[in-house]
CSV table of N, CA and C in Angstrom, one decimal:
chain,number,residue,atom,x,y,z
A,982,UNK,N,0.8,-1.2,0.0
A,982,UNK,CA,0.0,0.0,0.0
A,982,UNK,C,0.9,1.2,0.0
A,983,UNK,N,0.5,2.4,-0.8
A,983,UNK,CA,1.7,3.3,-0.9
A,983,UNK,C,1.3,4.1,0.3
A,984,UNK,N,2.1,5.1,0.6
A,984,UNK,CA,2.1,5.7,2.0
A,984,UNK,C,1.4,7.0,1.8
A,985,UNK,N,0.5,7.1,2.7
A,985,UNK,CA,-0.6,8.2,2.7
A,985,UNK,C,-0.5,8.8,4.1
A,986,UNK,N,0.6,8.8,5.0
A,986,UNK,CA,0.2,9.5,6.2
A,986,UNK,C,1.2,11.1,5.5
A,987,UNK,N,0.0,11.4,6.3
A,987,UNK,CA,0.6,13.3,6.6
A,987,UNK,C,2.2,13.4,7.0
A,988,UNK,N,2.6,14.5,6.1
A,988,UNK,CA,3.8,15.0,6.7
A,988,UNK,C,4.0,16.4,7.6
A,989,UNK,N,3.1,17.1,6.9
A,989,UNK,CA,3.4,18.9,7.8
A,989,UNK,C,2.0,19.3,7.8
A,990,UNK,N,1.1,19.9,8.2
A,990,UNK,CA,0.2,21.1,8.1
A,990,UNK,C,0.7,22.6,8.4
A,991,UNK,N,0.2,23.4,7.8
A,991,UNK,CA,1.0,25.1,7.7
A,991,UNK,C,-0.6,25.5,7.8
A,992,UNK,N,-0.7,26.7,8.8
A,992,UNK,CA,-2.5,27.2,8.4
A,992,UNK,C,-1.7,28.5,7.1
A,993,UNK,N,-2.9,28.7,6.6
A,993,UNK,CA,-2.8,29.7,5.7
A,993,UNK,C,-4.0,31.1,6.0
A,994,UNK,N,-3.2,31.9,6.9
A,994,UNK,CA,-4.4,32.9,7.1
A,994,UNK,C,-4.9,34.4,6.6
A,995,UNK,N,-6.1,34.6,6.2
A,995,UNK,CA,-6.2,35.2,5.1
A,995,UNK,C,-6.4,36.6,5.5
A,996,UNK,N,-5.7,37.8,5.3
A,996,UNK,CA,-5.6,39.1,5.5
A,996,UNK,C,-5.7,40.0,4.7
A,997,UNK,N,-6.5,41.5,4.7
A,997,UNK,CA,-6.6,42.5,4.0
A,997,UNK,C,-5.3,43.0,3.5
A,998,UNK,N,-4.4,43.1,4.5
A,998,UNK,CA,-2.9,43.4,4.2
A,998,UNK,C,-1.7,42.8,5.2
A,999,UNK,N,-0.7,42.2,5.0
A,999,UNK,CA,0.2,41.0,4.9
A,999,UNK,C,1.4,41.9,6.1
A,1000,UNK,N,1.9,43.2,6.0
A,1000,UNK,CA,2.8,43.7,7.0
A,1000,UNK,C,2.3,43.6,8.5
A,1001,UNK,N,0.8,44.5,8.7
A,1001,UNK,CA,0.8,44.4,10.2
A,1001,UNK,C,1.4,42.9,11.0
A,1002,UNK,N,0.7,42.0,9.9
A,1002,UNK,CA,0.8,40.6,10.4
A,1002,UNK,C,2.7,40.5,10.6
A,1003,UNK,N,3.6,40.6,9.4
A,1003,UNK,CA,5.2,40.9,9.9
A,1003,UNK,C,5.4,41.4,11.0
A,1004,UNK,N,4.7,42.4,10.9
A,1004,UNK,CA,5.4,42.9,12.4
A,1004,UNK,C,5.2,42.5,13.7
A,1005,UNK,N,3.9,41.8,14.0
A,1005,UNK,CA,3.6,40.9,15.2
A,1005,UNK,C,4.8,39.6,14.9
A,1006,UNK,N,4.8,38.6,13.7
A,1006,UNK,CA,5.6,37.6,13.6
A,1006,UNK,C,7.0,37.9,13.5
A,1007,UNK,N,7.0,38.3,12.8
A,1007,UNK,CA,8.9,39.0,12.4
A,1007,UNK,C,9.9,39.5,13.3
A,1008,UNK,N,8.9,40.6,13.3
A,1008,UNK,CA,9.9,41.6,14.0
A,1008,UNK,C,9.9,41.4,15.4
A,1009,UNK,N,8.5,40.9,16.1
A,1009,UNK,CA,8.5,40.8,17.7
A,1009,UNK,C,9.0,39.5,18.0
A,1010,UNK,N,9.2,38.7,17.2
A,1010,UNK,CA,9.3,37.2,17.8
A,1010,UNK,C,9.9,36.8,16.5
A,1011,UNK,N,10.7,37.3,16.1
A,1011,UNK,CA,11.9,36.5,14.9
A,1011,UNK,C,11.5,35.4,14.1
A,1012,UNK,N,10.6,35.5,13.6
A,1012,UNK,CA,10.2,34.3,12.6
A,1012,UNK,C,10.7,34.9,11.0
A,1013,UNK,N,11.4,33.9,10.8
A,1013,UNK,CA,11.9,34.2,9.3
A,1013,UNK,C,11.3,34.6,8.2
A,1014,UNK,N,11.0,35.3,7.4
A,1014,UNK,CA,10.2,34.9,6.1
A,1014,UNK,C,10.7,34.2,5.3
A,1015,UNK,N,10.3,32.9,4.3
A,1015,UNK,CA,11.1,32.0,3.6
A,1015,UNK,C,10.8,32.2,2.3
A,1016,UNK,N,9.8,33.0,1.6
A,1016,UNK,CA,9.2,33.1,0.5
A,1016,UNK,C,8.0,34.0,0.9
A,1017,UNK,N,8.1,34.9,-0.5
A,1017,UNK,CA,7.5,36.3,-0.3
A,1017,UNK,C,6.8,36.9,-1.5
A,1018,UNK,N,5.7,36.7,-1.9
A,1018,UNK,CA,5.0,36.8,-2.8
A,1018,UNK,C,4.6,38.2,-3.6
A,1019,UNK,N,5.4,39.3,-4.3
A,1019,UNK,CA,4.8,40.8,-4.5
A,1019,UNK,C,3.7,40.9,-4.7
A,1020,UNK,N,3.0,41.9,-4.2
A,1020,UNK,CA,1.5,42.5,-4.4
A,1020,UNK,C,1.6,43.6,-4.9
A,1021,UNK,N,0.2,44.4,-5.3
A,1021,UNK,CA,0.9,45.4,-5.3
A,1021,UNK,C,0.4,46.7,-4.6
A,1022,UNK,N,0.5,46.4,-3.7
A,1022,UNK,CA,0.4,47.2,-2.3
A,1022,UNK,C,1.4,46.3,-0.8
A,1023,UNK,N,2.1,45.7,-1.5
A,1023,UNK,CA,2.7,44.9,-0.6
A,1023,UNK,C,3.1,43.8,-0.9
A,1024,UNK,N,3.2,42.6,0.2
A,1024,UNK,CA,3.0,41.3,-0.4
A,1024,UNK,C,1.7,40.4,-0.4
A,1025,UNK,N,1.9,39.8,-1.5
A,1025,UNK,CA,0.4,39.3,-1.3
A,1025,UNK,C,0.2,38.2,-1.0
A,1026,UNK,N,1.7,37.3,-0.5
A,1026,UNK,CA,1.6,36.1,0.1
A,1026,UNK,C,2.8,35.9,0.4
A,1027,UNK,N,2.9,35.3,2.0
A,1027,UNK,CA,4.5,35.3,2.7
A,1027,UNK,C,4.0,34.2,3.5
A,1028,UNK,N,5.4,33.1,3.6
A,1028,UNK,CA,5.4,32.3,4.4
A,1028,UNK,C,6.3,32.3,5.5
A,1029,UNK,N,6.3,31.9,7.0
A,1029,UNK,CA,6.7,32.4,7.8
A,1029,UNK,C,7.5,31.3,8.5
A,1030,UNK,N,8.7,31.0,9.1
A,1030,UNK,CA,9.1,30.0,9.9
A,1030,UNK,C,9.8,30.2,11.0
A,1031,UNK,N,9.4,29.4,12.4
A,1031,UNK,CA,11.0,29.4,13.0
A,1031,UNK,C,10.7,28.1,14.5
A,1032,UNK,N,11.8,27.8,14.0
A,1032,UNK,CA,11.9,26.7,14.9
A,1032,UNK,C,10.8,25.3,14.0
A,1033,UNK,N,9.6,24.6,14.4
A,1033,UNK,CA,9.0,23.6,14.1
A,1033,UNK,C,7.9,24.0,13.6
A,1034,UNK,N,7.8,25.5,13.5
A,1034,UNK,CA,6.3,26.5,13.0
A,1034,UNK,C,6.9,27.3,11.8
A,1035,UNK,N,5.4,26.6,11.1
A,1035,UNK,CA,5.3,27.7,9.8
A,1035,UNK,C,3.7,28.0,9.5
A,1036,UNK,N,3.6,29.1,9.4
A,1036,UNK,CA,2.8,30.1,8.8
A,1036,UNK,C,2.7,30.7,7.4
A,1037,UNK,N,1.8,31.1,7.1
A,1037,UNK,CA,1.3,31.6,5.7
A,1037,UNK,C,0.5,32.4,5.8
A,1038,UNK,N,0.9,33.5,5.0
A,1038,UNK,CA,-0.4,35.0,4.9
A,1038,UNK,C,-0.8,35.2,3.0
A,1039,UNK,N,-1.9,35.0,3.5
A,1039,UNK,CA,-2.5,35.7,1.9
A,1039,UNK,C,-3.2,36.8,2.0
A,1040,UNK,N,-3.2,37.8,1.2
A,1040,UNK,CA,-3.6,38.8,1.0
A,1040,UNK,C,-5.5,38.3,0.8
A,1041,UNK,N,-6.5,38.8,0.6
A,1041,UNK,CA,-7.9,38.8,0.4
A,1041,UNK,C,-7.8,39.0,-1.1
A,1042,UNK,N,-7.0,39.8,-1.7
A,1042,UNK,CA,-7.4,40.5,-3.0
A,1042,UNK,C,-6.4,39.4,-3.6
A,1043,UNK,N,-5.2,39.1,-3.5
A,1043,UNK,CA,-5.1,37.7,-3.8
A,1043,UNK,C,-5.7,36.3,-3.9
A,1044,UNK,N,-6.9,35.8,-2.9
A,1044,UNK,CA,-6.8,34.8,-3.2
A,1044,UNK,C,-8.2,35.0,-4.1
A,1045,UNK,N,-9.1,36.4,-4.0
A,1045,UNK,CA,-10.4,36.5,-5.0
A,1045,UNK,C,-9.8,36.1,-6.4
A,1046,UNK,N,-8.1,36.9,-6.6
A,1046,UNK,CA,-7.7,37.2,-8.0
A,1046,UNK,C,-7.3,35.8,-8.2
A,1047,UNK,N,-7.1,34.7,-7.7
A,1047,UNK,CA,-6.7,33.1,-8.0
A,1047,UNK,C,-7.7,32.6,-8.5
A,1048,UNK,N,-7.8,31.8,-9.8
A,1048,UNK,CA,-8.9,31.2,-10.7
A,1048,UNK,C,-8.8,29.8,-10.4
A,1049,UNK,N,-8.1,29.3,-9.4
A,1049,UNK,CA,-8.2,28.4,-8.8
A,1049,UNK,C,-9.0,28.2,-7.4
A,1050,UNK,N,-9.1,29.0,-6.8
A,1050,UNK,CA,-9.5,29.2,-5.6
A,1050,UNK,C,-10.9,29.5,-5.6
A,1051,UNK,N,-11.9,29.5,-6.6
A,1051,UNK,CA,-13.5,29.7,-6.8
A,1051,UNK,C,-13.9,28.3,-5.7
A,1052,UNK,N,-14.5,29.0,-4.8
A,1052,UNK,CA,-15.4,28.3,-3.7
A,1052,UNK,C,-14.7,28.6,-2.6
A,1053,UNK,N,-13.4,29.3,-2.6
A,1053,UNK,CA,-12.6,29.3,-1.2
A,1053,UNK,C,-12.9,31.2,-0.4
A,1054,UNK,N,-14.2,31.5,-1.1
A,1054,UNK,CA,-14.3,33.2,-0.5
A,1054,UNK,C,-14.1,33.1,0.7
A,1055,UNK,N,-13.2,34.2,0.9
A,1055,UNK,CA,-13.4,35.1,2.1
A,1055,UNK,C,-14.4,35.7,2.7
A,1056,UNK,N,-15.1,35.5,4.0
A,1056,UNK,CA,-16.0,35.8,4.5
A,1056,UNK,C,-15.9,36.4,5.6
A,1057,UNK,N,-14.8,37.2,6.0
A,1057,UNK,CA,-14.2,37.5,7.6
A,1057,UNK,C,-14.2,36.7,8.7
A,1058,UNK,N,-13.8,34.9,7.8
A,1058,UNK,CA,-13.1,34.0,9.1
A,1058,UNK,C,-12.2,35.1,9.8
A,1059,UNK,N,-11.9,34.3,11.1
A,1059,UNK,CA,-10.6,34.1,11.2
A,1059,UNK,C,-10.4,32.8,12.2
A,1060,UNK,N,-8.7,32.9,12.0
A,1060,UNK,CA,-8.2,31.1,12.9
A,1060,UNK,C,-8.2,31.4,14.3
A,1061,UNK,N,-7.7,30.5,14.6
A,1061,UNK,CA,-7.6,30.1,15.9
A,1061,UNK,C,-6.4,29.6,16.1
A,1062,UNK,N,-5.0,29.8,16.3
A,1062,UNK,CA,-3.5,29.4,16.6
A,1062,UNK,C,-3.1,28.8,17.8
A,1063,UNK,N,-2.8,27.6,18.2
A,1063,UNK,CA,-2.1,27.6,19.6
A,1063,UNK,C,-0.7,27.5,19.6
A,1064,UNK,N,-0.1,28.1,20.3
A,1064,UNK,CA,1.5,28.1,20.0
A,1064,UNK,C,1.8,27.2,21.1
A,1065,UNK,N,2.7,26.3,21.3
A,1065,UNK,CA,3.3,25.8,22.6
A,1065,UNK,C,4.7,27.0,22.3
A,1066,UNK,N,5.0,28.0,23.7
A,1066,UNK,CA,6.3,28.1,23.8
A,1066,UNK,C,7.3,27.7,25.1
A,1067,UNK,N,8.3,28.0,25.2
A,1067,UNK,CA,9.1,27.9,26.3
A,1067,UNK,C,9.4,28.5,27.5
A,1068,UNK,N,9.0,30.0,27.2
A,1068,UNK,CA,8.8,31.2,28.4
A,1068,UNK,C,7.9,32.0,28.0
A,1069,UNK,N,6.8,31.8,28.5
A,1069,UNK,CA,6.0,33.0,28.1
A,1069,UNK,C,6.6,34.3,29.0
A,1070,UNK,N,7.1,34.4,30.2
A,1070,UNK,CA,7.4,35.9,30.3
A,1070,UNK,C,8.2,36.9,29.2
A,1071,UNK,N,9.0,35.8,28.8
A,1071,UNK,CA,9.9,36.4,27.3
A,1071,UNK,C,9.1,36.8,25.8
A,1072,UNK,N,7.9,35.8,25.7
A,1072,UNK,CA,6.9,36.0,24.8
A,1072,UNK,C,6.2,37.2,25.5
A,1073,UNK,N,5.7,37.3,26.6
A,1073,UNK,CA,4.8,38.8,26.8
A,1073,UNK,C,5.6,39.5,26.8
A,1074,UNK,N,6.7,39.7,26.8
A,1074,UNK,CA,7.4,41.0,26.6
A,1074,UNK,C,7.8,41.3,25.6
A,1075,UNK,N,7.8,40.4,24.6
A,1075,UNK,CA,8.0,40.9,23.5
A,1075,UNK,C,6.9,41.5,22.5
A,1076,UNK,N,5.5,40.9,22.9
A,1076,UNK,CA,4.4,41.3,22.5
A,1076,UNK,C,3.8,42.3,23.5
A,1077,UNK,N,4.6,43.3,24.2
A,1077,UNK,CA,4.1,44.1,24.9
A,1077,UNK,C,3.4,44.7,24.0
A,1078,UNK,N,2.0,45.5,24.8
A,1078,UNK,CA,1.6,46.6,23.5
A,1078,UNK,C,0.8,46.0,22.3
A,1079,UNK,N,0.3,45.2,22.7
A,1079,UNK,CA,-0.1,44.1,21.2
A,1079,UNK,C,-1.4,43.8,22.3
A,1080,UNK,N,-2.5,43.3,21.3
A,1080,UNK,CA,-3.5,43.2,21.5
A,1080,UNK,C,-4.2,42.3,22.6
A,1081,UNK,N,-4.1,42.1,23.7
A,1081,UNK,CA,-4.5,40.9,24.6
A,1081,UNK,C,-6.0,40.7,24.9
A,1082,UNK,N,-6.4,39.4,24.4
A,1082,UNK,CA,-7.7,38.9,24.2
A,1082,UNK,C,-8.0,38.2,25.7
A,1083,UNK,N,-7.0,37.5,25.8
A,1083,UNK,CA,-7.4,37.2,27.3
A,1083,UNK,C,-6.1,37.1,28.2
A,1084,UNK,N,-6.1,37.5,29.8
A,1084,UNK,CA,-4.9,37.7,30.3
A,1084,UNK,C,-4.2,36.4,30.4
A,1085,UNK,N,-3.0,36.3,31.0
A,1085,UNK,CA,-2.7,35.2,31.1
A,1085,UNK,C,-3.2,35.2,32.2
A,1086,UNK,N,-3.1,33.0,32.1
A,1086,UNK,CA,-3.9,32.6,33.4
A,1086,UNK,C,-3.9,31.0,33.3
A,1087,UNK,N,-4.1,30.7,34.3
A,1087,UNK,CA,-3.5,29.2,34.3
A,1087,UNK,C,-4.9,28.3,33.9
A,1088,UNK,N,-4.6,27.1,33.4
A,1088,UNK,CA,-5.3,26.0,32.7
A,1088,UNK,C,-5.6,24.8,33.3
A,1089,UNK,N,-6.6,24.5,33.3
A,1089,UNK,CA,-6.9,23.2,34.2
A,1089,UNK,C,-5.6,22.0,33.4
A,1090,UNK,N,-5.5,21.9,32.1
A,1090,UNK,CA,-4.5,20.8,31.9
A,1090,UNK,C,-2.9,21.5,31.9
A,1091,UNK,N,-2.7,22.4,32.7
A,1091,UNK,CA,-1.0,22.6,33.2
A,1091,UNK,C,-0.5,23.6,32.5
A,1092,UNK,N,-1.2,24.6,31.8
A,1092,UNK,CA,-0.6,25.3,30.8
A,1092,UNK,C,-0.6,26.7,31.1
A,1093,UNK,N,0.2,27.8,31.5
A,1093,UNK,CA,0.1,29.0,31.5
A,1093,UNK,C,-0.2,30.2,30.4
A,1094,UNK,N,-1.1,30.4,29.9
A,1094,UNK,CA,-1.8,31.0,28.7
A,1094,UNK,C,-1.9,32.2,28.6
A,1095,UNK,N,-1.6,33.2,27.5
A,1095,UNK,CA,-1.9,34.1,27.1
A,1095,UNK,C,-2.5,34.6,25.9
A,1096,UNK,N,-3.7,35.3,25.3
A,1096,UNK,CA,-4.5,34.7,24.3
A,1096,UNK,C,-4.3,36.4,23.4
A,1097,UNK,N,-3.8,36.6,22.2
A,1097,UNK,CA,-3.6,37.9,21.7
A,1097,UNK,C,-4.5,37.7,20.1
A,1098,UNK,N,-4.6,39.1,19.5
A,1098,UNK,CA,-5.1,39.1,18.8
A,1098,UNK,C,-4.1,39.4,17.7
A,1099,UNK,N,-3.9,39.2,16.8
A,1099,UNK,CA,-2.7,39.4,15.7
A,1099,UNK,C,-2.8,40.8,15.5
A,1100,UNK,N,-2.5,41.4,14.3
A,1100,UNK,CA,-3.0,42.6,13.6
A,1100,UNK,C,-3.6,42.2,12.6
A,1101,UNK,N,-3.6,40.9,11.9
A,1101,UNK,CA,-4.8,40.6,10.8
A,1101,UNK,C,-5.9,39.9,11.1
A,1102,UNK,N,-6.1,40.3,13.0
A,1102,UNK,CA,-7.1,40.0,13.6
A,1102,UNK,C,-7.5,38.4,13.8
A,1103,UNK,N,-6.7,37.5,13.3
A,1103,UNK,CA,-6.5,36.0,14.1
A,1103,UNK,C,-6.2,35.7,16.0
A,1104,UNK,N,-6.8,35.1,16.3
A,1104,UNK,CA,-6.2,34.7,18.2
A,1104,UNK,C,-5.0,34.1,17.7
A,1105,UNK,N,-4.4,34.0,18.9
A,1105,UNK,CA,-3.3,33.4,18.8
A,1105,UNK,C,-3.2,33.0,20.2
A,1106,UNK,N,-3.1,32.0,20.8
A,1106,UNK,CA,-3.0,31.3,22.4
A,1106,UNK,C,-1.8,30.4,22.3
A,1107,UNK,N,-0.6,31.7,23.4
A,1107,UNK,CA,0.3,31.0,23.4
A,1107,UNK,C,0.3,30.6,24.7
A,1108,UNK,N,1.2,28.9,25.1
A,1108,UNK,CA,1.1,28.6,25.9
A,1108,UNK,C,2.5,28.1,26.0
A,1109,UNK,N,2.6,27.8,27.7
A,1109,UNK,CA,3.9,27.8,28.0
A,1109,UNK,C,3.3,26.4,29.2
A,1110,UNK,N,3.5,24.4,29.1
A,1110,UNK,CA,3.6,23.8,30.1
A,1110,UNK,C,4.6,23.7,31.0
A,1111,UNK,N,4.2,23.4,32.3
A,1111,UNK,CA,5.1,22.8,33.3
A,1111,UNK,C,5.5,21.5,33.4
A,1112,UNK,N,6.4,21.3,33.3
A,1112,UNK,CA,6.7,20.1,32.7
A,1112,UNK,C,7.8,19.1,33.5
């Protein structure tokens, strides 16, 4: 039987415009860009990595303008991210100033949580176990 198990999942989240989202991933928490798509108001699709996480941003006006993508409209989803990290006091401090959806706070299954809103308006719940 040939081999059919999964190798990676990436979310692909879809935004009006592609920098605010850099600047929460990039610039505050060092995630690489690995490929970078021109728009023309920006980029219109950037993939993001670092460490075991990768991310993807598409522009809105991008993916209407893909003639592949008929059935995939944008309807003002948005995702839902959980990050496992390793210190969240180093993660809140680097997302000082950034959107907090819920404070941190501890979790019935061991996890210390802080819940932010991106700038292309996705949550993002990063967590940090004791371990």
């Amino acid at each position: 039987m040939p081999d059919q198990s999964c190798r990676k999942a990436t979310p692909v989240l879809y935004v009006p415009a592609i920098a605010p989202s850099l600047a929460f991933w990039r610039d505050r928490l060092g995630f690489e860009v690995t490929m970078e798509v021109p728009g023309e108001d920006g980029p219109a699709f950037v993939a993001l990595a670092s460490g075991g996480i990768e991310l993807m941003y598409q522009t809105t006006a991008a993916l209407a303008a893909d003639p592949h993508a008929h059935g995939m409209e944008w309807k003002g989803d948005r995702s839902y991210l959980f990050v496992e990290v390793a210190d969240i006091d180093a993660l809140a401090a680097a997302l000082e100033g950034c959107e907090v959806v819920s404070p941190r706070h501890e979790t019935f299954y061991g996890a210390t949580e802080i819940v932010y809103r991106e700038p292309g308006g996705h949550f993002v719940t990063f967590a940090q176990f004791s371990r």
